[in-house]
CSV table of C-alpha atoms in Angstrom, one decimal:
chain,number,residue,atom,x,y,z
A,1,UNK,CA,129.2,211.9,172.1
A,2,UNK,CA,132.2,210.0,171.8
A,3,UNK,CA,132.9,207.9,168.5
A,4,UNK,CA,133.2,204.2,169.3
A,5,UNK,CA,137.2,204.3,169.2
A,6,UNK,CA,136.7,206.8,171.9
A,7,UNK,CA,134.6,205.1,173.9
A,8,UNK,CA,137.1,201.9,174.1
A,9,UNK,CA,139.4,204.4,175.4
A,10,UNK,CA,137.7,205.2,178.1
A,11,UNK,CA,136.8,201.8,179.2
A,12,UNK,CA,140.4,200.3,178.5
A,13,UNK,CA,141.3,203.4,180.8
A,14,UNK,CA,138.4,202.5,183.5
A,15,UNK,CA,139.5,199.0,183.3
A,16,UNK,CA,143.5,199.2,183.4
A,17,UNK,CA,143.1,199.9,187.5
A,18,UNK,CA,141.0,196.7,188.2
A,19,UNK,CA,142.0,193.5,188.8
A,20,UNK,CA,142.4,191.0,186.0
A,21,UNK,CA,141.1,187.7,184.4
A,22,UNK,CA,141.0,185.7,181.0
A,23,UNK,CA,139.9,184.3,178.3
A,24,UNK,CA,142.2,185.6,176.0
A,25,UNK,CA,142.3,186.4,171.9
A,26,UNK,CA,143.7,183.6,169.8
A,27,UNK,CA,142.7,181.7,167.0
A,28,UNK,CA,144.5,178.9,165.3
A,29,UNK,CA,142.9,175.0,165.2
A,30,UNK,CA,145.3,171.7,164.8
A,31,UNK,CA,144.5,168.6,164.4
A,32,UNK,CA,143.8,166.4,168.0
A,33,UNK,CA,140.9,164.7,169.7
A,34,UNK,CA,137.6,165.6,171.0
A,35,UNK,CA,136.2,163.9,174.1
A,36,UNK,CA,133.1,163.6,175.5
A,37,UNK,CA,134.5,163.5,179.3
A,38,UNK,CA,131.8,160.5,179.8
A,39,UNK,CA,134.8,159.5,182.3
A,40,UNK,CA,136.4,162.7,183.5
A,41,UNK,CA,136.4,163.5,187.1
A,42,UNK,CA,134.4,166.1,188.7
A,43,UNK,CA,135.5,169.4,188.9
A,44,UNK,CA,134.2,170.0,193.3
A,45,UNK,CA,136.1,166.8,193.9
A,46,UNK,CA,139.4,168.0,192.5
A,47,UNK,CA,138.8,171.3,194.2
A,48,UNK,CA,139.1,170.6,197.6
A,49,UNK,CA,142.7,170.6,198.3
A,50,UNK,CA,146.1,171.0,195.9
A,51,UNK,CA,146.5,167.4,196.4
A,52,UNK,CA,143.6,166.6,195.2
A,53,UNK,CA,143.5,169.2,192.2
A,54,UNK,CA,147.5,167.6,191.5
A,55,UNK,CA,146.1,164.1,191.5
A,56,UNK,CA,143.1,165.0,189.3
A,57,UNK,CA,145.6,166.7,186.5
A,58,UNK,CA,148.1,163.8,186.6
A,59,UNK,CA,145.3,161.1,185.0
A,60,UNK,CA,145.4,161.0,181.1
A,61,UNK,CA,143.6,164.2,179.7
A,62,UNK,CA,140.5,162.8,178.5
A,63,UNK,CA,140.0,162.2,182.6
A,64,UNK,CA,140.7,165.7,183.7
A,65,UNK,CA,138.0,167.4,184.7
A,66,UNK,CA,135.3,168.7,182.3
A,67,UNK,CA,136.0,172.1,181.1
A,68,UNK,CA,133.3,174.8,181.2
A,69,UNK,CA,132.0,175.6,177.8
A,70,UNK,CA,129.5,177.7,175.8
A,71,UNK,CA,130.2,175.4,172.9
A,72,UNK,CA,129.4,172.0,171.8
A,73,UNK,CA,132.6,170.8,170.9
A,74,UNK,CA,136.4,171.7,171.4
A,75,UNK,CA,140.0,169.8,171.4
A,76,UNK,CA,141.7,169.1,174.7
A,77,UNK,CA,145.2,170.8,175.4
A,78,UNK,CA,148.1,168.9,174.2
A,79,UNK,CA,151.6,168.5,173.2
A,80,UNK,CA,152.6,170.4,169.8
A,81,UNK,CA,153.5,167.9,166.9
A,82,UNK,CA,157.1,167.9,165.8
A,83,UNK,CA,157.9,168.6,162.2
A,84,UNK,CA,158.4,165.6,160.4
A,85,UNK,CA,162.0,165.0,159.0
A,86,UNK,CA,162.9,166.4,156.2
A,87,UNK,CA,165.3,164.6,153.3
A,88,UNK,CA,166.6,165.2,150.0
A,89,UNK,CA,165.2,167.9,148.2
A,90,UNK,CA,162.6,169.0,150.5
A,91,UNK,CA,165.3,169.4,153.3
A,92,UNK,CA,167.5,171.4,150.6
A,93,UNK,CA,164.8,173.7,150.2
A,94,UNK,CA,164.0,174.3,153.5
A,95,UNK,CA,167.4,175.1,154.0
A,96,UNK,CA,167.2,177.8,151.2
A,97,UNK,CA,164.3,179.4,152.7
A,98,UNK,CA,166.2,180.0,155.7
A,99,UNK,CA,168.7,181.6,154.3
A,100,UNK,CA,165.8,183.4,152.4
A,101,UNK,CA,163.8,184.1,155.6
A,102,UNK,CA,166.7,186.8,156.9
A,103,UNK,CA,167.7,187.7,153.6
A,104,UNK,CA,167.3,192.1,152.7
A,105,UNK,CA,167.5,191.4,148.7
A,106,UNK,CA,163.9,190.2,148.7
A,107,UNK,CA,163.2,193.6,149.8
A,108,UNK,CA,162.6,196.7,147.5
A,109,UNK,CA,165.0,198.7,149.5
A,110,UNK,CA,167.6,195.8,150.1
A,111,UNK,CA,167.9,196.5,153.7
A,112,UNK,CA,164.7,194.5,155.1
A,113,UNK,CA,163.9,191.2,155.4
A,114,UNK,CA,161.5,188.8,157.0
A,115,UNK,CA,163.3,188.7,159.9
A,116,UNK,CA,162.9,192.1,160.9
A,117,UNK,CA,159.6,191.5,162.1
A,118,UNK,CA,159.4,188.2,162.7
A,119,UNK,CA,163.0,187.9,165.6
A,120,UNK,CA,164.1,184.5,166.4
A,121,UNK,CA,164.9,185.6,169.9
A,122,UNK,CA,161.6,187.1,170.3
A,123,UNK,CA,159.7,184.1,169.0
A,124,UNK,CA,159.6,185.3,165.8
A,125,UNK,CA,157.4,188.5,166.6
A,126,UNK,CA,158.7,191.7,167.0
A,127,UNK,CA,157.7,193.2,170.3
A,128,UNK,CA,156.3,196.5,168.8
A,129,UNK,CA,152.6,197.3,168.9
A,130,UNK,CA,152.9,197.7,165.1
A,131,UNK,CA,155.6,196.9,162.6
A,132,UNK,CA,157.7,199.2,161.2
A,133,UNK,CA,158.2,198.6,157.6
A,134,UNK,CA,159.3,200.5,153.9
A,135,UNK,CA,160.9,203.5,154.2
A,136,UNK,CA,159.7,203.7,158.1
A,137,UNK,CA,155.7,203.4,157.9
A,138,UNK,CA,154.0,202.0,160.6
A,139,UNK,CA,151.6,199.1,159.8
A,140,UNK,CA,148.3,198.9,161.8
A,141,UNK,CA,148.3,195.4,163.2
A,142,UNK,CA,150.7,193.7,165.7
A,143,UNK,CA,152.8,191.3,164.3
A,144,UNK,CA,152.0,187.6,164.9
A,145,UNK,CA,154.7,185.1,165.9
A,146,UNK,CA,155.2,182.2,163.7
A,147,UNK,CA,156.4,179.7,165.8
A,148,UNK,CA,153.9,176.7,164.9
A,149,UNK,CA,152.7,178.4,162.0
A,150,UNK,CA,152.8,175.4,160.0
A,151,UNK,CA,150.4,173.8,161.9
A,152,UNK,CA,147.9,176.7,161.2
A,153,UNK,CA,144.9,177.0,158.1
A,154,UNK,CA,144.5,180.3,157.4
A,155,UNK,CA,146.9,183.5,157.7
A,156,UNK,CA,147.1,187.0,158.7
A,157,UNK,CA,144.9,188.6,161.7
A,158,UNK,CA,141.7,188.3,159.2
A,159,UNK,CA,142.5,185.1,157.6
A,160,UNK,CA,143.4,186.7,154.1
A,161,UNK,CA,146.2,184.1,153.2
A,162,UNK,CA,145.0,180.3,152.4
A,163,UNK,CA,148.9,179.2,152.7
A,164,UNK,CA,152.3,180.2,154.1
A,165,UNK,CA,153.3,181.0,150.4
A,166,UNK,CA,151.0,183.0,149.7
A,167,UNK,CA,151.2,184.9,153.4
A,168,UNK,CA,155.1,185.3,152.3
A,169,UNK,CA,154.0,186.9,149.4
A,170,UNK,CA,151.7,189.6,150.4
A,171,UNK,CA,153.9,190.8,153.1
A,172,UNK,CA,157.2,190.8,150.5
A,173,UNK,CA,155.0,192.7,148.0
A,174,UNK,CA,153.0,194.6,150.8
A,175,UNK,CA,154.0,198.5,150.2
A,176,UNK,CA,154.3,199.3,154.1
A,177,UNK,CA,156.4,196.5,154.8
A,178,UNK,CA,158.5,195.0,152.8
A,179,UNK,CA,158.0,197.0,149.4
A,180,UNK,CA,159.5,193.9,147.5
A,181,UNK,CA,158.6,193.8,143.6
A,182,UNK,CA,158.7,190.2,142.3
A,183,UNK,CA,160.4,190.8,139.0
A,184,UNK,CA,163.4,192.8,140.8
A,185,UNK,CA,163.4,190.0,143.2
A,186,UNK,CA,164.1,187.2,140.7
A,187,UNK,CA,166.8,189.1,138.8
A,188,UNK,CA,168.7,189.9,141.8
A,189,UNK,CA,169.1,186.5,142.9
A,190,UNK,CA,169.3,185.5,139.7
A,191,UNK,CA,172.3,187.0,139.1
A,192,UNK,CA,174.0,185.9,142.6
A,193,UNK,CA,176.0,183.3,142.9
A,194,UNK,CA,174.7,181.2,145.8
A,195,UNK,CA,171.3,181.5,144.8
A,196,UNK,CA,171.8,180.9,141.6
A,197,UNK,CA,173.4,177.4,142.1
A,198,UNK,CA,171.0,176.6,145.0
A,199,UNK,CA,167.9,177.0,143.4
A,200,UNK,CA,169.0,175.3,139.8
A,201,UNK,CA,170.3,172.1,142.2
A,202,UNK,CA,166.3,172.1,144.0
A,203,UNK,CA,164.0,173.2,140.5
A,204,UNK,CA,166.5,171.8,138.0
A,205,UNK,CA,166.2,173.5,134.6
A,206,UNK,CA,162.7,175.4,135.4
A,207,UNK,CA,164.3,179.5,135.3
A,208,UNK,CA,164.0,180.9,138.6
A,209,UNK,CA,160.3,182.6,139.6
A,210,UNK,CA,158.9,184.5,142.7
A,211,UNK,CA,157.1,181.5,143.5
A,212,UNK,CA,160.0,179.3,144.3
A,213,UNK,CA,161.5,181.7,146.7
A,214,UNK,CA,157.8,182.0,148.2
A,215,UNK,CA,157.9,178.0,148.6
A,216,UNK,CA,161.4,178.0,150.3
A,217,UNK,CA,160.2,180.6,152.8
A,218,UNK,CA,157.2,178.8,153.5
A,219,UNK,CA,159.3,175.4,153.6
A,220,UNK,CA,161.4,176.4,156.4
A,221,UNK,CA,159.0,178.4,158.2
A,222,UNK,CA,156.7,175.5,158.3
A,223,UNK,CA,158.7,173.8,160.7
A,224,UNK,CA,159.4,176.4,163.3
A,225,UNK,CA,158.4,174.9,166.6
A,226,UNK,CA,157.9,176.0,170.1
A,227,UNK,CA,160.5,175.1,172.5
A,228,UNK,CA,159.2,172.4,175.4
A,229,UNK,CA,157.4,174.7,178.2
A,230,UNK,CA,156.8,174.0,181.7
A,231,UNK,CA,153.4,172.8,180.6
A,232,UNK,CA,155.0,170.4,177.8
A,233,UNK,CA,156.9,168.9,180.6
A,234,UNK,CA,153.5,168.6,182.9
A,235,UNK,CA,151.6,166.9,180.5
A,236,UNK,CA,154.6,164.6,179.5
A,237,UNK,CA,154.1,163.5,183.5
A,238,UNK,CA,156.3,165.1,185.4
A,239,UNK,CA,154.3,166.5,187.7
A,240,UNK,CA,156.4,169.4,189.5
A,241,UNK,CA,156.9,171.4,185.9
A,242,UNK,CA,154.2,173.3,187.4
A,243,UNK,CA,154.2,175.6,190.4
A,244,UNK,CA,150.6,174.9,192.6
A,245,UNK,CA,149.9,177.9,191.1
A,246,UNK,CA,150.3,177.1,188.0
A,247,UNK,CA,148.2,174.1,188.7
A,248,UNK,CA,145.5,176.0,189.8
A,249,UNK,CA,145.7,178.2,187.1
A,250,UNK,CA,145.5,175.3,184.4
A,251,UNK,CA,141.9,174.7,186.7
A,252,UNK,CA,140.7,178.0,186.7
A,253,UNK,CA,141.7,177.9,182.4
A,254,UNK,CA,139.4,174.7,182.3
A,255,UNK,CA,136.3,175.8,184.3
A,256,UNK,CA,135.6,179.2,185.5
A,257,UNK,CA,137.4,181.6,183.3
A,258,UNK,CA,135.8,180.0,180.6
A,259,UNK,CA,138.8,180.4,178.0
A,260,UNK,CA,138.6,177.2,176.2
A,261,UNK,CA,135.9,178.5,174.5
A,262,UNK,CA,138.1,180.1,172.6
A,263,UNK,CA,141.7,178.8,173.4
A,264,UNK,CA,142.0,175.0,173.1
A,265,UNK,CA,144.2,172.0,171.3
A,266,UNK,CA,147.5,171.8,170.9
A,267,UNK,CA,147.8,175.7,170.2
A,268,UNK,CA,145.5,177.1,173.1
A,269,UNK,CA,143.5,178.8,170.2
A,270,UNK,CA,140.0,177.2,168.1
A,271,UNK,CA,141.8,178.4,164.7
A,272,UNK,CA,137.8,181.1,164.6
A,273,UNK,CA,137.7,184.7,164.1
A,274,UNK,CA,135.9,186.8,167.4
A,275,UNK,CA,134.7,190.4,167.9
A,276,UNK,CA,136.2,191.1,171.3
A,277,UNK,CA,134.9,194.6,170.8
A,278,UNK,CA,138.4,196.0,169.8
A,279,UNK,CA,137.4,197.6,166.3
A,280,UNK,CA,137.8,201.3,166.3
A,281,UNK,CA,133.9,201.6,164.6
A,282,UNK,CA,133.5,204.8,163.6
A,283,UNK,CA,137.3,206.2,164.4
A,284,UNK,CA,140.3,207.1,162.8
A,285,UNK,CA,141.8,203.6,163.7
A,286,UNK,CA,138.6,201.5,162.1
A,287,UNK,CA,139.7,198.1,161.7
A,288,UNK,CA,137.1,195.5,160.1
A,289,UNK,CA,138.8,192.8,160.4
A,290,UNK,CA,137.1,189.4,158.8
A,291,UNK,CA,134.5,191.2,157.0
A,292,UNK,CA,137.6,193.1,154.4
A,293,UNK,CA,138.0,189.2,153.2
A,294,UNK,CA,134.6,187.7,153.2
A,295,UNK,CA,132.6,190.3,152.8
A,296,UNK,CA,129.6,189.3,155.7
A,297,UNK,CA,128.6,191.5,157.6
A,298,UNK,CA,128.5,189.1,160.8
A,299,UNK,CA,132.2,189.7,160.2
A,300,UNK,CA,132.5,193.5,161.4
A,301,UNK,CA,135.7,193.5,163.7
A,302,UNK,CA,136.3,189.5,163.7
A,303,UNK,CA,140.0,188.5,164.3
A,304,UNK,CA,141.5,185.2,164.4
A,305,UNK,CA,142.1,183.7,167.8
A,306,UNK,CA,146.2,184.1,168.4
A,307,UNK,CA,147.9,180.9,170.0
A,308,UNK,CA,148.6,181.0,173.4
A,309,UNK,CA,151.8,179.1,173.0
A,310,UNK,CA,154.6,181.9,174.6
A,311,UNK,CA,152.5,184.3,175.0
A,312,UNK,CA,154.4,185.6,177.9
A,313,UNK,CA,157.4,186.2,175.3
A,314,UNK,CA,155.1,187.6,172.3
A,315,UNK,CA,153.8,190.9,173.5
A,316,UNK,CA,152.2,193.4,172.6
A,317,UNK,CA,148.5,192.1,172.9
A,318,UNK,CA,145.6,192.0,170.2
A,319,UNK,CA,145.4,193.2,166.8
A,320,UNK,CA,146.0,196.6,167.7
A,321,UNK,CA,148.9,195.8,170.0
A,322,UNK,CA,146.7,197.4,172.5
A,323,UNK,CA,148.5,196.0,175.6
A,324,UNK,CA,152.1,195.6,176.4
A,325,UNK,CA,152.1,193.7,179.4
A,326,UNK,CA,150.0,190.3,180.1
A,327,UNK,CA,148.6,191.4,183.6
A,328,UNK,CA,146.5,194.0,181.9
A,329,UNK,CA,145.3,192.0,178.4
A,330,UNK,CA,143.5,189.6,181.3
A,331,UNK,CA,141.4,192.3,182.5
A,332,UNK,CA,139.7,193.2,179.2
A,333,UNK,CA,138.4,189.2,179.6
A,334,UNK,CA,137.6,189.8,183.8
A,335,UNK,CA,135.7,192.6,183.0
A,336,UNK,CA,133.7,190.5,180.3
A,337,UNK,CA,135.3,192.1,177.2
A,338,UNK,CA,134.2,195.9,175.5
A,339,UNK,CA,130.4,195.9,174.9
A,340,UNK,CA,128.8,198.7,173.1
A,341,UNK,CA,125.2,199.6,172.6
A,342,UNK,CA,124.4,200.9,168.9
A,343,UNK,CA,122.6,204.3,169.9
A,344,UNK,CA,120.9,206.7,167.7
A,345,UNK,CA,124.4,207.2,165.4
A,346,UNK,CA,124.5,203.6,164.7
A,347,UNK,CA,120.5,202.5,165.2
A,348,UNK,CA,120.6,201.5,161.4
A,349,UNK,CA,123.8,200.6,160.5
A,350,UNK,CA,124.0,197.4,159.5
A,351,UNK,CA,127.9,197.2,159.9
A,352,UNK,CA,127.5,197.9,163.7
A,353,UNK,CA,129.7,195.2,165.2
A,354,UNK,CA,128.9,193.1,168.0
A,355,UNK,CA,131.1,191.4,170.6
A,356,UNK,CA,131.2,188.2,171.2
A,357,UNK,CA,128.5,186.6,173.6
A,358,UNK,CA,131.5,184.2,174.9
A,359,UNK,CA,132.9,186.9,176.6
A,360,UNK,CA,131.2,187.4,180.2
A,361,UNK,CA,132.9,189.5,182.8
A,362,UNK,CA,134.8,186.4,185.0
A,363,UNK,CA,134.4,187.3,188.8
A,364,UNK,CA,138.3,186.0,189.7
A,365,UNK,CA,139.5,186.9,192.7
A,366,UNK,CA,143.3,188.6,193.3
A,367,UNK,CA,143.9,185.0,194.6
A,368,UNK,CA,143.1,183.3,191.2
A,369,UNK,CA,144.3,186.0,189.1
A,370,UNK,CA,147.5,185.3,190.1
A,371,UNK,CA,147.2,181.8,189.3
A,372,UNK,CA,145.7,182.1,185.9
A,373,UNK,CA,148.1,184.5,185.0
A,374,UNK,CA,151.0,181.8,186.6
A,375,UNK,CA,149.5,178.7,184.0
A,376,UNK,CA,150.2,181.1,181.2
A,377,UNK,CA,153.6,181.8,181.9
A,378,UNK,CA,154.1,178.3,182.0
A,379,UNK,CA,153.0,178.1,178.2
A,380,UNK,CA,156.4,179.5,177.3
A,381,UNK,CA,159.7,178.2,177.4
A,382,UNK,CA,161.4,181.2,178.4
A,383,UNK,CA,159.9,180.3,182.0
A,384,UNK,CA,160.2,177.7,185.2
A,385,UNK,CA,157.1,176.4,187.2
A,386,UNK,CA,154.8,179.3,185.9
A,387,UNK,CA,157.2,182.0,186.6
A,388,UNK,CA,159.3,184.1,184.4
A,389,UNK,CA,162.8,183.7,183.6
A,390,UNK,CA,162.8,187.0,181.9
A,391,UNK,CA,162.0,190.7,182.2
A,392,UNK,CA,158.5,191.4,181.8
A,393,UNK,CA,158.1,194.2,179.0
C-alpha cells in the first residue's frame, strides 16, 4: 500500500490530464467591509447575456451579485490600500532597509541576501519550487512573494512569525537560507562606513543591534505594493480592463467555483490556514504545516491561504511548489481537492489530517475554465484584459 505522499502522486498524476477549475490556496486577511448583499442583484438575471453580466459588475460592489459561500461572513474584492507617506525618520529608515533588503553582508557567507529569494522583477518570489539557500541547500517550502506583505497578520506558510521583523529574522538566522549570525552581522556593519553613519543619524546614540536592521527591513518591505492590474482598473470603472472573459471569469470566482470561500478582500485570500490535502502524511516529504506552531491537532497540514494578487507572475504553486504552471494548480480545486480515507495504517492516529470540507470537486466546463483562468490573469499587472503579456513558465 502506498504511503499517503504516494498516494497524492498518483492522483496529482490522474488529475494533470483533466480539465481544470478553482478555488485556489491563499491566505492573507486586510482590513475592508462585509456586506450583507440585502441589495445585490441576482446572480440568473446577470447571467443571461455578457451585457447583462457587464452591467451587473459595473454597480458599486456591495450590488454585485451574491457570491456563493459555505461561510457566514467574508470581505468583498477591492482595491489594495496604498502605503501611507512616509517622512522624516521613518522615511530614512525605510530607505536603509532597502538598501538592507539586497544587501549579502547580512548573510553568514556574504554572498546572499534577501533578495535572492524574494526578486523584484519576479514579484518578489523567486520562481523555484523551493529556495535555494546556505551553502546550496534546498528549503522545503516555495517561497512567498511579498508584495502587500505589509498589509498581512501573520508570516511564513504556517503563520510562525507575528511581524515582518521578526519574519526577517528567522530567515536571516535560518541555517538553510541565509545562515546569518546576529553578532557577526552587527560588527560588519558596524564597522562600514555607510552604515555606520546611517544608522547613528536614524537611532542616535543607542550602539547598533540586530534588531534595528530587522526594523529597516521590515520598514521598507512594508510598503511594497502591487502594481494596478486589469482588475484595479475594472473596479476603478473602467469597464473594458477586462476581456468578456475575464468578466465571466470574475462571475464564475463569485458563484459557482466557490473560491471566495477562501480567497476574498482586497488580497483574494481570508488571511486562514486550510488542509487542501497536500501534506506528505506519512512520507519522506511530511509537512505539518499549522500544527509545528500551535500544537492542535485540527492543525495537521494547515497552510495559510496565499494572495491571489499576481499570481500569474508568482509561480510555482502551493507550499510544496507542487505546480509550475496555473492551468494545472486549478484542476486540483475542479477535481474537489486531494481527499484521503484514514485506512487500517492510520485508523487510530490522531494526527491523520483531513482536507478541507470547502473544497468540492467544481463541475466547470472547458468553456468556463477558460474564463476563470482569464479573471486571474487579470489579477496581475504583468497582463492586458485577462491575458498575458508574458511567457507562461
Amino acid at each position: 500500500m502506498p504511503d499517503h505522499e504516494g498516494q497524492i502522486i498518483i492522483q496529482l498524476w490522474k488529475q494533470g490530464c483533466k480539465q481544470i477549475g478553482i478555488a485556489l490556496v491563499a491566505g492573507v486577511l486586510v482590513g475592508g467591509s462585509t456586506f450583507s448583499y440585502a441589495g445585490a442583484a441576482e446572480p440568473k438575471s446577470c447571467e443571461s447575456s455578457i451585457d447583462a453580466l457587464r452591467q451587473c459588475y459595473q454597480q458599486p460592489v456591495a450590488n454585485w451579485p451574491a457570491p456563493a459561500l459555505d461561510i457566514e461572513e467574508h470581505i468583498e474584492l477591492g482595491l489594495v490600500p496604498k502605503a501611507p507617506p512616509a517622512e522624516g525618520l521613518e522615511k530614512q529608515r525605510q530607505a536603509l532597509g532597502k538598501r538592507l533588503f539586497f544587501e549579502p553582508l547580512l548573510s553568514g557567507s556574504g554572498q546572499i541576501s534577501c533578495s535572492s529569494c524574494h526578486r523584484p522583477e519576479q514579484k518578489y518570489s523567486d520562481g523555484l519550487r523551493v529556495p535555494v539557500g546556505h551553502n546550496h541547500q534546498r528549503g522545503s517550502r516555495n517561497t512567498p512573494g511579498l508584495l502587500n506583505v505589509g498589509l498581512k497578520q501573520e508570516f511564513f506558510w504556517d503563520g510562525r512569525a507575528k511581524t515582518l521583523a521578526e519574519q526577517a529574522a528567522a530567515s536571516m538566522t535560518s541555517p538553510i537560507e541565509m545562515a546569518a549570525d546576529p553578532e557577526q552581522v552587527v560588527a560588519r556593519l558596524a564597522v562600514h562606513p555607510d552604515y555606520s553613519a546611517l544608522f547613528a543619524e536614524i537611532y542616535g546614540d543607542e550602539p547598533l543591534n540586530f534588531d534595528q536592521v530587522t526594523e529597516s527591513i521590515s520598514a521598507w518591505v512594508g510598503t511594497l505594493r502591487s502594481r494596478q492590474s486589469p482588475f484595479d482598473r475594472f473596479l476603478a470603472g473602467k469597464s473594458k480592463a477586462l476581456s468578456d472573459s475575464a468578466v465571466r471569469g470574475l462571475h464564475l470566482f463569485r458563484t459557482k467555483a466557490r473560491c471566495m470561500n477562501c480567497h476574498q478582500g482586497p488580497l483574494l485570500s481570508d488571511g486562514k490556514y486550510h488542509n487542501l490535502g497536500l501534506t506528505g502524511y506519512g512520507g519522506k516529504r511530511e509537512d505539518l504545516g499549522r500544527y509545528l506552531v500551535t500544537g492542535n491537532p485540527e492543525d495537521v497540514g494547515r497552510f495559510k491561504t496565499p494572495s491571489l494578487r499576481d499570481i500569474s507572475s508568482t509561480g510555482p504553486y502551493f507550499h510544496w511548489g507542487t505546480f509550475s504552471a496555473l492551468h494545472n494548480v486549478l484542476s486540483t480545486y475542479n477535481a474537489g481537492g486531494y481527499h484521503f480515507k484514514r485506512g487500517e495504517k492510520y485508523r487510530d492516529d490522531p494526527l491523520f489530517p483531513s482536507t478541507s470540507e470547502l473544497l468540492q470537486p467544481l463541475g466547470l466546463t472547458d468553456e468556463e475554465f477558460n474564463q476563470l483562468e482569464s479573471f486571474l490573469y487579470s489579477l496581475s499587472s504583468d497582463t492586458r484584459n485577462g491575458f498575458s503579456l508574458r511567457s507562461t513558465r
